[in-house]
Amino acid sequence: MTNSLPASPFLPPAGAVAPRRIRELPDELVSQIAAGEVVDRPAAAVRELVDNALDAGATQITVRLAAGGVRSIVVEDDGGGIAAADLPLACKRHATSKIANLADLESVATMGFRGEALAAIASVAEMSITSRTADAAHAWRLNTRSGELSAAARAVGTTVDVQELFFSTPARRKFLKTDATEMAHALEAVRRHALARPDVGFAVWHEGRLVAQWRVQTPALRLAEVLGAEFQASSREVASERGVLRIEGRVGQPEAARARADLQYLFVNGRYVRDRLLAHAVRSAFEDQLHGSRQPAYALFLYITPELVDVNVHPAKIEVRFRDGRAVHQALRHAVENALAQTRAVGDGPLAWASSSALPVMPAGPAAPAVSTPPSAWQPALALEETAPLSVQEPAPRWLAEGAWRTPQGSGGLGAWAGLRPGADAVPASAQQGGPWQPPVRDAAGLAPLQPLPSTKAWPLGRAVAQIAGAYVLAENSQGLVVVDMHAAHERIVYERLKRAADVGATLQAQPLLVPVSFAATAAEVATAESEHEALQALGLDVSTLSARTLVVRSRPAALPDADVAELTRSVLAELADPVHGGASRVVQRARDDILATMACHGAVRANRRLTIEEMNALLRDMETTDRADTCNHGRPTWRQLTLKELDALFLRGR
Ligand code: ADP
Ligand code: MG
């Protein structure tokens, strides 16, 4: 049966082959073969050239590409440069300035020192290097093909110009993808460098257009710039240090995991690596938290004494070998686990790595890493921040004084808003169905038991359960979770009341101030206060002149008990002085509404005011009976519904 198959044309023929002579390969061919390992596509050449620029101490690196880098790659840096005499050497195979002997192999902290990159690129492309050192009178250019050295003009630094990559090796050129794909890979190569080196500025040009630019930045800001706000918002900081291993960066929360492994960046001593051991360590930290084949997102930087890691095992220097891989694996896993565990408890902040005794200690090695690590935002841990318990026993704030949360019948009015709310229609529709809502009886802990409350069905916006971030009220209704922007919602309520009150009585009820408020005013404000005295009066503000530069306020709108009187008056004066609103035109409905909206903003509850559950419920009930309560005066939504279905989807239930 074996004999019945025709021999494959791709296999050497069976049987005796006439012996061929063994020859040493010409240098050029050796370089071309090696080049395939080092530079397999334009992006690899870009990576090598940027590596060299970083090793030369560049602070600004510019990459110019044409046709995705296939036609042309030019990398300019402002590093130390190469002396004219060294230029020909730089392009020789195994020529490097970075190690002199085998001992150096152990300790150098560079982006690589195989001495292959320039030789490899030169063997498969037209290349020239223009460079100038600080002590040279001018720059020198080397044409690598002809070996010709000529004087050139350039500031200190190096420009490597690579044209027509793989022109001499058409077989390799055929493996290249479209220009757009090659360009994407090249840009990704620079992106990795940009992540690792926030202390260096980068610019990438394609066909004469600037496609990316990263200025010198703090590590945290560079990370946000390169990976985007979405990653920043959905990730947590990782910071850990044990022995000679330091880990920092950010890791995406499990729910921010992606379908593809396209947001996974690992760096060892500033070099991007794709390492199975490290990737596995990160992945294992997500155990039980990742749905199916979802891929975690992360950008993690490991810094380790150079002696304990070999970065030169791979021609493209993309894999590394650790002396103690197990310890590194454990340390990385723990660092990520810690970050994930504390996600919800502390929000965004340095993690308490120091207090974690679970971290393995690296084998004692030489002192601190000699690696020139970029300046770092990494800092010692802060203690776990205590979330202040929700207080429900605080006295009601003044804006809700006199039990404004009770139904109008219950308290005989609206307290703060007495006189403003028209009588009959103030009874919530839901209250009419379910009977007047009574303040719930509190248990010993001061918490309102859930039972006495009317069923959530009766209340469209549901039953308040908590306040978060000093800004949002959370409520539970029959459909799921309701989130209310309390300032926006209250502003709308106050505004609608002011409008109705103004409609009914043409003037807002004034409340005399026990202690008049005086404040320094501008000449323009004094003038407006005098000319618009009547208008101010109608708004409940009794403003008179105390001196050329001082105004005094003797009453304020009863509807706005909590407003800062001076600030409120200033805002209203500004509205009245506005040529559009001021003078005779102020009778126009819109102008009046603008003034009322300004006043409402002053009267609405401010963020960071802690509300009791009762106050939150009062807010919800008021929203239910207020016109246009769904948007604030500026058109933003005041509340959002998260349905149970959406909640289920968030937790990947029922999929
Ligand atoms: P390696 O980086 O592994 O040493 P390369 O072939 O990439 O090998 O570079 C050879 C040498 O050329 C480097 O060791 C360095 O001395 C010099 N060199 C290359 N690029 C630059 C540059 N942009 N600025 C200064 N020196 C450079
Ligand atoms: Mg190099």
XYZ file of C-alpha atoms and ligand atoms in Angstrom:
683
model
C 0.000 0.000 0.000
C 2.800 2.369 0.791
C 4.237 1.759 -2.619
C 1.007 2.547 -4.368
C 1.170 6.219 -3.412
C 3.089 8.492 -5.713
C 6.054 10.162 -4.062
C 5.336 13.688 -3.008
C 7.092 16.262 -5.142
C 7.872 18.088 -1.885
C 9.859 15.233 -0.433
C 13.356 14.195 -1.383
C 13.217 11.154 -3.667
C 13.760 7.805 -1.973
C 16.855 5.895 -2.867
C 20.452 6.896 -3.219
C 21.225 10.554 -3.741
C 24.524 11.471 -5.285
C 26.670 13.075 -2.559
C 26.896 16.846 -2.799
C 29.831 18.907 -1.673
C 29.578 20.642 1.707
C 30.211 24.355 1.487
C 30.273 27.262 3.894
C 27.401 29.578 3.119
C 28.333 33.033 1.976
C 27.946 35.671 4.690
C 25.188 37.428 2.780
C 23.077 34.251 2.611
C 23.640 33.510 6.311
C 22.401 36.992 7.129
C 19.379 36.583 4.911
C 18.444 33.304 6.536
C 18.964 34.802 9.982
C 17.032 37.862 8.944
C 13.957 35.711 8.556
C 14.118 34.988 12.262
C 14.746 38.532 13.336
C 12.653 40.480 10.865
C 9.756 38.603 9.360
C 7.717 41.714 8.573
C 8.041 45.514 8.699
C 6.754 45.658 12.273
C 9.718 43.554 13.428
C 12.168 45.969 11.807
C 10.350 48.844 13.479
C 10.611 47.091 16.832
C 14.355 46.484 16.433
C 15.087 50.025 15.321
C 13.098 51.530 18.185
C 14.854 49.138 20.593
C 18.170 50.501 19.392
C 17.023 54.088 19.719
C 15.910 53.439 23.315
C 19.242 51.775 24.085
C 20.942 54.894 22.731
C 19.105 56.972 25.344
C 16.661 58.695 23.004
C 13.985 60.933 24.514
C 12.073 61.410 21.265
C 11.618 58.766 18.573
C 9.900 59.368 15.260
C 8.857 56.522 12.968
C 7.949 57.285 9.344
C 6.393 54.571 7.224
C 5.272 54.221 3.644
C 3.049 51.421 2.333
C 2.751 49.873 5.801
C 6.535 49.909 6.120
C 7.082 47.633 3.125
C 8.215 50.474 0.905
C 9.971 52.509 3.553
C 10.739 52.653 7.269
C 12.612 55.604 8.718
C 13.352 55.772 12.439
C 14.847 58.968 13.852
C 16.092 59.392 17.398
C 17.907 61.960 19.515
C 20.083 59.404 21.267
C 23.849 59.312 21.621
C 24.560 58.494 17.986
C 27.213 56.245 16.436
C 30.752 57.459 15.751
C 31.698 57.520 12.068
C 34.351 54.871 12.588
C 31.793 52.545 14.167
C 29.122 52.921 11.489
C 30.342 50.053 9.278
C 30.701 47.841 12.351
C 27.164 48.503 13.543
C 25.811 46.697 10.494
C 28.040 43.645 10.842
C 26.574 40.432 12.143
C 27.224 39.882 15.839
C 28.544 43.381 16.182
C 27.242 45.097 19.256
C 28.355 47.788 21.629
C 26.276 46.330 24.410
C 28.336 43.400 25.667
C 32.037 42.774 25.610
C 32.279 39.353 27.230
C 30.283 36.431 28.516
C 29.995 37.918 32.012
C 28.223 40.917 30.550
C 25.609 38.574 29.117
C 24.326 38.109 32.638
C 23.860 41.653 33.679
C 23.197 44.082 30.896
C 19.923 45.864 30.933
C 19.295 46.756 27.341
C 16.634 46.011 24.807
C 18.830 43.271 23.400
C 22.385 42.632 22.370
C 22.410 39.861 19.835
C 24.021 42.252 17.415
C 21.860 40.940 14.604
C 19.180 43.471 13.867
C 20.990 45.994 11.716
C 22.867 43.271 9.844
C 19.654 41.361 9.246
C 17.730 44.369 7.992
C 20.642 45.492 5.818
C 20.724 42.080 4.171
C 17.109 42.232 3.057
C 16.644 45.922 2.254
C 18.273 49.081 0.981
C 19.517 50.718 4.148
C 21.403 53.788 5.195
C 22.328 55.052 8.641
C 22.899 58.713 9.296
C 24.276 59.474 12.714
C 26.062 62.134 14.675
C 27.635 61.952 18.101
C 27.845 64.933 20.424
C 31.552 65.526 19.746
C 31.330 65.259 15.949
C 31.382 68.387 13.789
C 28.706 66.953 11.521
C 26.816 63.757 10.839
C 27.937 60.823 8.703
C 25.858 58.654 6.432
C 26.641 55.035 5.650
C 25.113 53.330 2.656
C 25.137 49.722 3.771
C 25.046 48.252 0.268
C 27.935 50.180 -1.195
C 29.723 50.693 2.095
C 30.149 54.319 1.124
C 30.571 56.812 3.975
C 29.731 60.449 3.334
C 29.276 63.655 5.269
C 25.703 64.562 6.114
C 23.689 67.098 8.067
C 21.840 66.076 11.218
C 21.506 66.952 14.872
C 22.972 64.554 17.447
C 21.235 61.215 17.125
C 20.590 58.565 14.529
C 18.351 58.059 11.515
C 18.014 54.595 10.083
C 16.430 54.569 6.654
C 15.138 51.247 5.349
C 13.762 51.061 1.802
C 12.057 48.204 -0.021
C 12.131 45.575 2.687
C 12.636 42.044 1.301
C 13.279 43.375 -2.211
C 16.042 40.802 -2.560
C 14.062 37.949 -1.049
C 10.806 37.817 -3.036
C 9.818 34.569 -1.308
C 9.616 36.421 1.985
C 7.917 39.418 0.492
C 5.093 37.173 -0.692
C 4.206 36.359 2.899
C 3.438 39.950 3.715
C -0.190 40.916 4.120
C -1.857 44.057 2.821
C -0.203 47.384 3.520
C -2.992 48.211 5.952
C -2.347 45.031 7.938
C 1.406 45.573 7.990
C 0.810 49.160 9.078
C -1.413 47.987 11.934
C 1.319 45.622 13.110
C 3.966 48.331 12.880
C 1.822 50.749 14.857
C 1.202 48.052 17.446
C 4.974 47.594 17.780
C 5.404 51.277 18.611
C 2.381 51.175 20.917
C 4.125 48.501 22.989
C 7.229 50.634 23.274
C 5.089 53.624 24.203
C 3.462 51.657 27.010
C 6.812 50.561 28.391
C 8.500 53.944 28.122
C 6.292 56.860 29.180
C 9.489 58.855 29.698
C 10.095 58.885 25.949
C 8.041 60.722 23.327
C 6.886 58.811 20.233
C 5.430 59.864 16.913
C 4.331 57.629 14.040
C 3.783 58.939 10.530
C 2.300 57.016 7.629
C 2.468 58.353 4.094
C 3.161 61.820 5.471
C 0.285 61.772 7.952
C 0.728 61.742 11.716
C -1.127 58.628 12.874
C -0.086 58.471 16.515
C 1.708 60.677 18.960
C 2.540 60.118 22.587
C 4.299 62.861 24.479
C 6.399 62.276 27.581
C 3.920 61.383 30.294
C 3.522 59.899 33.734
C 3.156 56.090 33.535
C -0.495 56.239 34.550
C -1.408 58.837 31.961
C 0.581 57.130 29.220
C -1.275 53.904 29.950
C -4.607 55.711 29.710
C -3.555 57.432 26.487
C -2.345 54.308 24.749
C -5.005 51.870 25.899
C -7.941 54.243 26.075
C -10.341 55.523 28.674
C -12.502 52.432 28.538
C -9.700 50.163 29.704
C -8.692 52.703 32.326
C -12.225 52.827 33.710
C -12.793 49.090 33.744
C -9.435 48.092 35.190
C -7.715 48.102 38.554
C -4.232 48.990 39.558
C -1.718 46.257 40.266
C 1.217 47.091 42.475
C 3.334 44.563 44.256
C 6.913 44.242 45.293
C 8.620 41.256 46.778
C 12.338 40.821 46.953
C 13.832 41.532 43.588
C 10.577 41.381 41.678
C 8.319 44.363 41.229
C 4.996 44.179 39.403
C 2.902 47.146 38.400
C 0.293 48.039 35.834
C -3.417 47.523 35.438
C -5.679 44.538 35.065
C -9.185 44.621 33.610
C -12.037 43.488 35.789
C -13.548 40.134 34.827
C -16.645 41.755 33.326
C -14.410 43.776 31.015
C -12.948 40.615 29.510
C -12.900 40.467 25.752
C -13.663 37.981 23.007
C -10.100 38.263 21.729
C -6.740 38.320 23.440
C -6.022 41.693 21.886
C -5.507 43.655 25.064
C -2.857 41.660 26.838
C 0.415 43.390 27.397
C 3.227 41.906 29.434
C 6.553 43.621 29.833
C 9.700 42.343 31.460
C 12.225 45.049 32.295
C 10.588 47.378 29.824
C 10.493 44.864 27.011
C 7.240 43.552 25.563
C 7.144 39.775 25.804
C 4.724 37.089 24.825
C 5.409 34.525 27.459
C 3.276 31.497 28.189
C 4.350 31.216 31.791
C 3.414 34.813 32.558
C 0.194 34.712 30.545
C -0.806 31.579 32.393
C -0.116 33.226 35.746
C -2.430 36.118 34.918
C -5.105 33.877 33.501
C -5.081 31.653 36.568
C -5.711 34.665 38.785
C -9.073 34.999 37.032
C -10.078 31.454 37.859
C -13.860 31.125 38.236
C -14.380 34.706 37.231
C -14.105 34.492 33.473
C -16.998 33.366 31.364
C -16.148 30.662 28.833
C -13.378 31.657 26.481
C -13.383 35.343 27.421
C -9.947 36.926 27.459
C -8.782 39.164 30.281
C -7.384 42.588 29.455
C -4.184 43.714 31.123
C -1.012 45.738 30.880
C 1.504 44.498 33.405
C 5.102 45.488 33.916
C 7.533 43.175 35.659
C 10.846 44.505 36.821
C 13.403 41.951 37.879
C 17.139 41.969 38.420
C 18.662 41.265 34.975
C 20.689 38.392 36.428
C 17.504 36.456 37.078
C 16.110 36.611 33.586
C 17.489 35.783 30.163
C 15.932 38.037 27.571
C 18.038 36.826 24.698
C 16.748 33.293 24.275
C 14.585 34.225 21.317
C 15.822 35.807 18.066
C 12.992 38.307 18.116
C 13.531 38.654 21.871
C 9.867 38.130 22.515
C 10.215 35.238 24.936
C 12.139 35.282 28.174
C 13.467 32.677 30.530
C 13.435 33.160 34.272
C 15.871 31.578 36.617
C 13.010 30.794 38.984
C 9.924 30.642 36.816
C 7.760 29.196 39.553
C 8.344 32.078 41.940
C 7.640 34.603 39.204
C 4.458 32.750 38.271
C 3.258 32.772 41.857
C 4.123 36.395 42.474
C 2.343 37.529 39.323
C -0.703 35.422 40.043
C -0.966 36.788 43.571
C -0.505 40.370 42.486
C -3.348 40.063 39.998
C -5.550 38.149 42.435
C -5.082 40.888 45.007
C -6.022 43.564 42.534
C -9.144 41.695 41.485
C -10.181 40.856 45.027
C -10.073 44.458 46.114
C -11.814 45.829 43.087
C -15.153 46.392 44.629
C -14.058 47.224 48.110
C -11.671 50.083 47.548
C -12.286 51.357 44.106
C -9.287 52.744 42.323
C -6.162 53.163 44.301
C -2.869 51.641 45.193
C -3.362 48.207 46.587
C -2.423 46.955 49.944
C 0.344 44.741 48.682
C 2.496 45.450 51.688
C -0.021 43.963 54.052
C -0.392 40.824 52.014
C 1.646 38.054 53.476
C 0.586 35.692 50.737
C 3.091 36.950 48.234
C 5.966 34.594 47.680
C 9.414 35.998 48.240
C 11.841 35.795 45.369
C 15.108 34.049 46.052
C 17.503 36.537 47.500
C 19.437 38.075 44.679
C 21.618 41.071 44.158
C 20.335 44.389 45.348
C 17.776 46.548 43.637
C 17.351 46.108 39.897
C 19.919 48.036 37.896
C 17.310 48.337 35.195
C 16.674 51.856 34.067
C 12.997 51.637 34.762
C 10.827 54.538 33.737
C 9.643 56.896 36.432
C 6.760 55.255 38.101
C 3.507 56.149 39.710
C 3.973 53.117 41.827
C 3.792 53.958 45.478
C 3.434 52.303 48.831
C 0.112 50.898 49.726
C -2.686 52.715 51.395
C -4.801 51.028 53.962
C -8.091 49.681 52.796
C -10.448 52.581 52.808
C -13.500 52.160 54.939
C -16.735 52.838 53.240
C -18.748 55.017 55.531
C -21.836 53.156 56.669
C -25.099 54.410 55.372
C -26.580 56.616 58.007
C -30.308 56.773 58.285
C -30.438 58.541 61.615
C -29.156 61.924 60.671
C -31.622 64.720 61.047
C -33.356 65.672 57.857
C -31.455 68.343 55.984
C -33.001 71.735 55.807
C -34.071 71.266 52.231
C -36.452 68.635 53.440
C -37.212 70.123 56.822
C -40.566 69.692 58.484
C -41.043 66.212 57.105
C -41.415 67.165 53.526
C -41.318 63.467 52.785
C -44.722 62.983 54.293
C -47.734 63.246 52.125
C -49.279 66.694 52.059
C -52.127 65.447 54.280
C -49.682 63.999 56.777
C -47.701 67.120 57.428
C -50.181 69.726 56.422
C -47.908 70.945 53.730
C -44.571 70.591 52.135
C -42.477 72.326 54.690
C -39.771 73.785 52.632
C -42.037 74.169 49.665
C -45.164 75.211 51.518
C -47.344 77.438 49.487
C -45.697 76.429 46.290
C -47.352 73.156 45.645
C -50.931 73.323 44.446
C -53.152 71.414 46.862
C -55.129 68.613 45.237
C -52.829 67.467 42.499
C -50.035 67.128 44.991
C -51.322 63.813 46.245
C -49.265 61.171 44.488
C -51.360 59.019 42.180
C -49.814 56.003 43.790
C -50.710 57.280 47.226
C -54.283 57.524 46.132
C -54.188 53.858 45.186
C -52.306 52.601 48.165
C -53.433 55.027 50.821
C -51.314 57.825 52.239
C -47.755 56.795 52.644
C -46.621 56.860 56.243
C -43.085 57.073 57.431
C -41.972 53.533 58.138
C -41.387 52.399 61.674
C -37.715 51.989 62.385
C -36.182 49.001 64.057
C -33.617 49.194 66.823
C -30.791 49.761 64.385
C -32.630 52.722 62.981
C -33.249 50.873 59.742
C -36.647 50.951 58.173
C -37.998 47.419 57.867
C -38.970 46.514 54.359
C -42.399 45.050 55.111
C -44.523 48.089 56.030
C -43.715 49.774 52.761
C -46.272 49.620 50.012
C -45.538 47.083 47.347
C -43.048 48.366 44.849
C -45.759 48.012 42.228
C -47.616 50.972 43.666
C -44.592 53.214 43.275
C -43.285 53.540 39.731
C -39.855 54.598 40.869
C -39.848 52.011 43.618
C -38.509 51.915 47.114
C -35.239 53.595 48.009
C -32.555 51.251 49.219
C -29.369 53.272 49.321
C -27.412 56.319 48.301
C -24.016 56.025 46.661
C -21.171 58.393 45.881
C -23.137 61.178 47.544
C -24.881 61.613 44.219
C -27.106 58.687 43.325
C -30.134 57.162 44.962
C -30.714 53.476 44.306
C -34.248 52.145 44.406
C -35.906 48.842 43.737
C -39.058 48.724 41.642
C -41.047 45.928 40.021
C -38.796 45.956 36.971
C -35.463 45.975 38.713
C -33.072 48.684 39.764
C -33.677 52.418 39.517
C -30.749 54.821 39.704
C -31.545 58.485 40.353
C -29.214 61.450 39.950
C -30.447 63.174 43.073
C -29.299 66.708 42.294
C -30.641 66.627 38.743
C -33.952 65.182 39.897
C -34.390 67.612 42.744
C -33.468 70.530 40.543
C -36.313 69.611 38.199
C -38.743 69.287 41.090
C -37.826 72.681 42.544
C -37.942 74.264 39.111
C -41.388 72.937 38.284
C -42.656 74.168 41.643
C -41.195 77.612 41.123
C -42.850 77.797 37.729
C -46.229 76.775 39.068
C -45.959 79.196 41.964
C -45.027 82.023 39.639
C -47.922 81.098 37.370
C -50.402 81.207 40.204
C -49.384 84.288 42.088
C -47.128 86.081 39.623
C -44.746 86.503 42.534
C -42.843 84.002 44.597
C -43.530 83.976 48.276
C -40.785 85.767 50.150
C -39.366 84.717 53.457
C -37.844 87.547 55.511
C -34.326 86.825 56.718
C -33.766 87.172 60.446
C -30.272 88.354 59.729
C -30.015 90.261 56.435
C -27.201 89.111 54.177
C -24.901 91.756 52.757
C -22.209 91.163 50.197
C -19.660 93.065 48.118
C -21.035 93.690 44.654
C -19.750 95.098 41.409
C -20.975 98.479 40.165
C -22.940 96.637 37.471
C -24.643 94.435 40.049
C -25.587 97.447 42.142
C -27.021 99.160 39.059
C -29.051 96.071 38.120
C -30.307 95.653 41.677
C -31.619 99.207 41.596
C -33.183 99.125 38.151
C -34.700 95.664 38.639
C -35.866 96.109 42.191
C -39.441 95.131 41.322
C -38.449 92.077 39.360
C -36.300 90.904 42.246
C -39.168 91.488 44.639
C -41.396 89.325 42.481
C -38.820 86.568 42.748
C -38.913 86.765 46.529
C -35.636 88.652 46.760
C -35.678 91.938 48.660
C -32.399 93.532 47.579
C -31.338 97.070 48.388
C -28.183 99.133 48.158
C -26.144 99.574 51.303
C -23.259 101.467 49.707
C -21.842 102.005 46.249
C -20.313 98.551 46.402
C -22.474 96.678 48.896
C -25.858 95.057 48.497
C -28.040 93.730 51.266
C -30.691 91.024 50.936
C -33.578 91.083 53.427
C -35.739 88.273 52.111
C -35.306 85.218 49.975
C -37.756 82.988 48.132
C -39.520 80.762 50.647
C -39.149 77.984 48.121
C -35.388 77.997 48.411
C -34.601 77.662 52.088
C -31.257 76.039 51.499
C -29.791 78.324 48.882
C -26.750 80.487 49.540
C -28.488 83.861 49.515
C -25.559 85.905 48.215
C -24.782 83.398 45.466
C -28.427 83.115 44.498
C -28.776 86.899 44.299
C -25.628 87.250 42.209
C -26.887 84.622 39.744
C -30.286 86.273 39.426
C -28.676 89.697 38.948
C -26.548 88.242 36.179
C -29.649 86.808 34.501
C -31.480 90.118 34.806
C -28.519 92.055 33.420
C -28.393 89.762 30.393
C -29.745 91.889 27.507
C -31.828 88.933 26.350
C -33.548 88.459 29.674
C -33.303 91.838 31.303
C -35.562 94.843 31.261
C -38.904 94.706 29.582
C -38.271 91.396 27.863
C -38.095 89.589 31.170
C -41.835 89.150 31.097
C -41.293 86.789 28.225
C -41.997 83.300 29.474
C -38.641 81.876 28.496
C -36.650 84.586 30.186
C -38.582 84.063 33.370
C -38.107 80.321 33.165
C -34.381 80.785 32.731
C -34.279 82.799 35.915
C -36.335 80.218 37.749
C -34.059 77.454 36.461
C -31.065 79.309 37.834
C -32.831 79.665 41.148
C -33.810 75.995 41.141
C -30.191 74.987 40.751
C -29.364 77.010 43.850
C -32.262 75.472 45.687
C -31.645 71.855 44.792
C -29.908 69.447 47.097
C -26.174 69.389 46.502
C -24.103 66.335 45.833
C -22.450 64.723 48.829
C -25.451 65.414 51.019
C -26.267 62.200 52.799
C -29.958 61.423 52.676
C -31.976 59.211 54.928
C -34.030 56.429 53.397
C -37.137 58.511 54.102
C -35.712 61.494 52.293
C -34.794 59.322 49.355
C -38.326 57.947 49.236
C -39.716 61.473 49.423
C -37.587 62.432 46.458
C -38.857 59.455 44.457
C -42.497 60.245 45.313
C -41.987 63.891 44.343
C -40.458 62.835 41.066
C -43.474 60.684 40.334
C -45.772 63.665 40.596
C -43.606 66.247 38.902
C -43.960 67.099 35.242
C -40.953 66.367 33.065
C -39.237 64.728 36.001
C -37.367 62.447 33.636
C -34.892 65.086 32.612
C -33.183 67.820 34.562
C -33.370 71.476 33.565
C -30.348 71.013 31.346
C -31.814 68.072 29.458
C -29.858 65.333 31.154
C -31.702 62.281 32.418
C -32.583 62.313 36.100
C -33.022 58.587 36.446
C -32.362 55.319 34.698
C -33.916 51.904 34.923
C -31.789 48.776 34.947
C -34.205 45.931 34.326
C -33.784 42.512 35.855
C -33.087 41.274 32.349
C -30.239 43.733 31.988
C -28.935 42.798 35.404
C -29.029 39.144 34.393
C -27.118 39.977 31.244
C -24.498 41.822 33.271
C -23.854 38.653 35.202
C -24.113 36.449 32.153
C -27.038 34.581 33.620
C -29.218 32.457 31.409
C -26.780 32.410 28.527
P 22.252 45.082 19.140
O 21.198 46.118 19.358
O 21.805 43.734 19.555
O 23.569 45.470 19.726
P 21.975 45.872 16.428
O 22.346 45.224 15.140
O 20.559 46.204 16.655
O 22.505 44.961 17.576
O 22.839 47.186 16.587
C 24.233 47.106 16.518
C 24.903 48.261 17.232
O 24.687 49.473 16.522
C 24.386 48.513 18.616
O 25.029 47.719 19.575
C 24.686 49.996 18.796
O 25.987 50.169 19.273
C 24.596 50.559 17.412
N 23.308 51.218 17.161
C 22.278 50.731 16.451
N 21.258 51.616 16.385
C 21.641 52.698 17.095
C 21.036 53.961 17.395
N 19.802 54.274 16.972
N 21.745 54.845 18.121
C 22.981 54.530 18.559
N 23.609 53.356 18.306
C 22.971 52.444 17.570
Mg 19.404 46.130 18.477
